[in-house]
CSV table of C-alpha atoms in Angstrom, one decimal:
chain,number,residue,atom,x,y,z
O,289,MET,CA,95.7,123.6,140.1
O,290,ARG,CA,98.1,121.6,142.2
O,291,GLY,CA,97.1,122.8,145.6
O,292,ARG,CA,94.7,121.2,148.1
O,293,HIS,CA,92.1,124.0,147.6
O,294,GLN,CA,91.9,123.4,143.8
O,295,ARG,CA,91.6,119.7,144.4
O,296,ARG,CA,88.7,120.2,146.8
O,297,ALA,CA,87.0,122.6,144.3
O,298,ILE,CA,87.3,120.0,141.6
O,299,VAL,CA,85.9,117.2,143.8
O,300,ARG,CA,83.0,119.5,144.9
O,301,ALA,CA,82.2,120.5,141.3
O,302,LYS,CA,82.0,116.8,140.4
O,303,GLU,CA,79.8,116.1,143.3
O,304,LEU,CA,77.4,118.7,141.9
O,305,GLY,CA,77.3,116.8,138.6
O,306,LEU,CA,79.7,119.0,136.6
O,307,ARG,CA,82.3,117.7,134.2
O,308,VAL,CA,85.6,119.3,135.1
O,309,ALA,CA,88.7,120.1,133.0
O,310,ALA,CA,91.8,121.1,134.9
O,311,VAL,CA,95.2,122.4,133.8
O,312,ASP,CA,98.5,122.4,135.6
O,313,ARG,CA,102.1,122.2,134.5
O,314,ASN,CA,102.8,119.5,137.1
O,315,ALA,CA,101.5,116.2,135.7
O,316,GLU,CA,101.4,114.8,139.3
O,317,ALA,CA,99.1,117.6,140.6
O,318,PRO,CA,96.3,116.2,142.8
O,319,GLY,CA,93.7,118.3,141.0
O,320,LEU,CA,94.6,116.7,137.6
O,321,ALA,CA,94.0,113.2,139.0
O,322,GLU,CA,90.5,114.3,140.1
O,323,ALA,CA,89.5,116.1,136.9
O,324,ASP,CA,87.5,114.4,134.1
O,325,ILE,CA,89.8,116.1,131.6
O,326,ALA,CA,93.4,116.8,132.6
O,327,LYS,CA,95.8,119.0,130.6
O,328,VAL,CA,99.4,119.4,131.5
O,329,VAL,CA,100.0,123.0,130.7
O,330,ASP,CA,101.4,126.0,132.6
O,331,PHE,CA,98.3,127.7,134.0
O,332,SER,CA,100.0,131.1,133.9
O,333,ASP,CA,100.3,131.0,130.1
O,334,VAL,CA,97.0,132.3,128.6
O,335,ALA,CA,97.9,131.2,125.1
O,336,ALA,CA,98.8,127.7,126.2
O,337,VAL,CA,95.7,127.3,128.3
O,338,LEU,CA,93.5,128.5,125.4
O,339,LYS,CA,95.2,126.1,123.0
O,340,ALA,CA,94.9,123.2,125.4
O,341,THR,CA,91.2,123.8,125.9
O,342,ARG,CA,90.2,125.0,122.4
O,343,ARG,CA,88.2,121.9,121.6
O,344,LEU,CA,86.4,121.8,124.9
O,345,LYS,CA,83.0,123.4,125.4
O,346,LEU,CA,83.4,125.5,128.5
O,347,ASP,CA,80.5,126.9,130.6
O,348,GLY,CA,82.8,128.5,133.1
O,349,VAL,CA,86.3,128.9,134.3
O,350,LEU,CA,87.6,129.5,137.8
O,351,THR,CA,90.5,129.3,140.2
O,352,VAL,CA,90.4,128.8,144.0
O,353,SER,CA,92.9,130.3,146.4
O,354,ALA,CA,95.5,131.0,143.7
O,355,ASP,CA,95.9,134.8,143.1
O,356,ARG,CA,98.4,134.2,140.3
O,357,ALA,CA,95.7,132.4,138.3
O,358,VAL,CA,93.1,135.2,138.5
O,359,PRO,CA,94.3,137.2,135.5
O,360,VAL,CA,94.6,134.0,133.4
O,361,VAL,CA,91.1,132.9,134.4
O,362,ALA,CA,89.8,136.4,133.4
O,363,ALA,CA,91.6,136.3,130.1
O,364,VAL,CA,90.3,132.8,129.3
O,365,ALA,CA,86.8,133.8,130.2
O,366,GLU,CA,87.0,136.9,128.0
O,367,ALA,CA,88.5,135.0,125.1
O,368,ARG,CA,85.8,132.3,125.3
O,369,GLY,CA,82.9,134.7,125.9
O,370,LEU,CA,82.3,133.4,129.4
O,371,PRO,CA,81.2,135.4,132.4
O,372,GLY,CA,84.0,136.8,134.4
O,373,ILE,CA,85.5,139.9,136.1
O,374,GLY,CA,87.5,141.0,133.1
O,375,VAL,CA,91.2,141.3,132.5
O,376,GLN,CA,91.5,144.9,133.7
O,377,THR,CA,89.7,144.2,137.0
O,378,ALA,CA,91.7,141.0,137.5
O,379,HIS,CA,94.9,143.0,137.1
O,380,LEU,CA,93.8,145.6,139.5
O,381,MET,CA,92.8,143.1,142.1
O,382,THR,CA,96.0,141.0,141.9
O,383,HIS,CA,98.7,143.7,141.4
O,384,LYS,CA,99.2,145.5,144.6
O,385,VAL,CA,100.7,148.7,143.1
O,386,ALA,CA,98.0,149.0,140.5
O,387,MET,CA,95.3,148.4,143.1
O,388,ARG,CA,96.7,150.9,145.6
O,389,ARG,CA,97.0,153.6,142.8
O,390,ARG,CA,93.4,153.0,141.6
O,391,LEU,CA,92.0,153.1,145.1
O,392,ALA,CA,94.0,156.3,146.0
O,393,ASP,CA,92.8,157.9,142.7
O,394,ALA,CA,89.2,157.1,143.8
O,395,GLY,CA,89.8,158.8,147.1
O,396,VAL,CA,90.0,155.7,149.2
O,397,PRO,CA,92.5,156.2,152.1
O,398,GLN,CA,95.6,154.2,151.6
O,399,PRO,CA,98.8,153.6,153.6
O,400,ARG,CA,101.8,155.3,152.0
O,401,PHE,CA,103.2,153.1,149.3
O,402,ALA,CA,105.8,153.0,146.5
O,403,ALA,CA,106.7,150.6,143.7
O,404,VAL,CA,110.2,149.2,143.7
O,405,ARG,CA,111.8,147.4,140.7
O,406,SER,CA,115.5,147.6,141.6
O,407,ILE,CA,117.9,148.3,144.4
O,408,SER,CA,118.5,151.7,143.0
O,409,GLU,CA,114.9,152.7,143.7
O,410,ARG,CA,114.9,151.6,147.3
O,411,ARG,CA,116.0,155.0,148.8
O,412,ARG,CA,113.2,156.9,146.9
O,413,ALA,CA,110.7,154.3,148.0
O,414,ALA,CA,111.9,154.5,151.7
O,415,ASP,CA,111.7,158.3,151.6
O,416,GLU,CA,108.1,158.2,150.3
O,417,VAL,CA,106.9,155.5,152.7
O,418,GLY,CA,109.1,155.7,155.9
O,419,PHE,CA,109.7,153.0,158.4
O,420,PRO,CA,108.5,150.6,159.7
O,421,ALA,CA,107.3,149.3,156.4
O,422,VAL,CA,106.2,146.1,154.6
O,423,LEU,CA,108.1,145.0,151.5
O,424,LYS,CA,106.4,142.4,149.3
O,425,PRO,CA,106.0,141.3,145.7
O,426,ALA,CA,103.5,143.4,143.8
O,427,ASP,CA,101.8,140.4,142.3
O,428,SER,CA,102.3,137.2,144.2
O,429,GLY,CA,100.4,135.4,146.9
O,430,GLY,CA,100.7,133.0,149.9
O,431,GLN,CA,102.9,135.4,151.9
O,432,ARG,CA,105.9,134.6,149.6
O,433,GLY,CA,108.5,137.3,149.7
O,434,VAL,CA,106.8,139.4,152.4
O,435,PHE,CA,109.0,141.2,155.0
O,436,ARG,CA,108.6,143.8,157.7
O,437,VAL,CA,111.5,146.2,157.3
O,438,GLU,CA,112.9,148.9,159.6
O,439,SER,CA,115.8,150.3,157.5
O,440,LEU,CA,117.4,150.6,154.1
O,441,ASP,CA,119.7,147.7,155.1
O,442,GLN,CA,116.7,145.4,155.6
O,443,ILE,CA,115.3,146.4,152.2
O,444,ASP,CA,118.7,145.6,150.7
O,445,ALA,CA,118.6,142.2,152.5
O,446,HIS,CA,115.1,141.2,151.3
O,447,LEU,CA,114.4,143.1,148.0
O,448,HIS,CA,115.9,140.4,145.8
O,449,GLU,CA,113.6,137.7,147.3
O,450,ALA,CA,110.5,140.0,147.0
O,451,LEU,CA,111.3,140.6,143.4
O,452,LEU,CA,111.9,136.9,142.6
O,453,ALA,CA,108.5,136.1,144.0
O,454,SER,CA,106.8,138.6,141.6
O,455,PRO,CA,106.0,137.3,138.1
O,456,THR,CA,106.4,140.9,136.8
O,457,GLY,CA,109.6,141.6,138.8
O,458,GLU,CA,108.0,144.4,140.9
O,459,ALA,CA,107.7,144.9,144.6
O,460,ILE,CA,105.8,147.3,146.7
O,461,LEU,CA,106.9,149.1,149.9
O,462,GLU,CA,103.9,149.9,152.1
O,463,GLU,CA,103.7,151.9,155.3
O,464,TYR,CA,103.3,149.5,158.3
O,465,VAL,CA,100.1,150.3,160.1
O,466,GLU,CA,100.0,149.0,163.6
O,467,GLY,CA,97.0,146.9,164.5
O,468,ILE,CA,95.9,146.1,161.0
């Protein structure tokens, strides 16, 4: 919850008369300073968030502009019996490989794509997708680790960074579609 978007959401919720609890692993996060109840805990750790909020009566849980937090918010909502999109939907909407596969299975046209977990998989992925392509983490946000690539050498140069930006250590190579 350390970003400016989360802080603004907390301030707005309080303006609406809501009591707000916030979590962040950074004790100096601006959102924590604005919250009525602040818990220093890694927001990506579902068990830790549940433990930190177990004594609180929650009416809802949300994240703003933080894709990485969507699966955690869904898991907390499910665990606490609150409305939410569900863990499965959260995964599909925040993991690009899973999302592309599900949409393709449903007949929705997709650019060519391939999952990449290691340098040894790059040639197979490039053969499936072709060039130019976009290499990016499967489950990150904020444009971290995103590269337009034109060759295997460029995949080699950028794959490590794309994988580092992915919490699950997976990247996706997608066909570059001009004008989109």
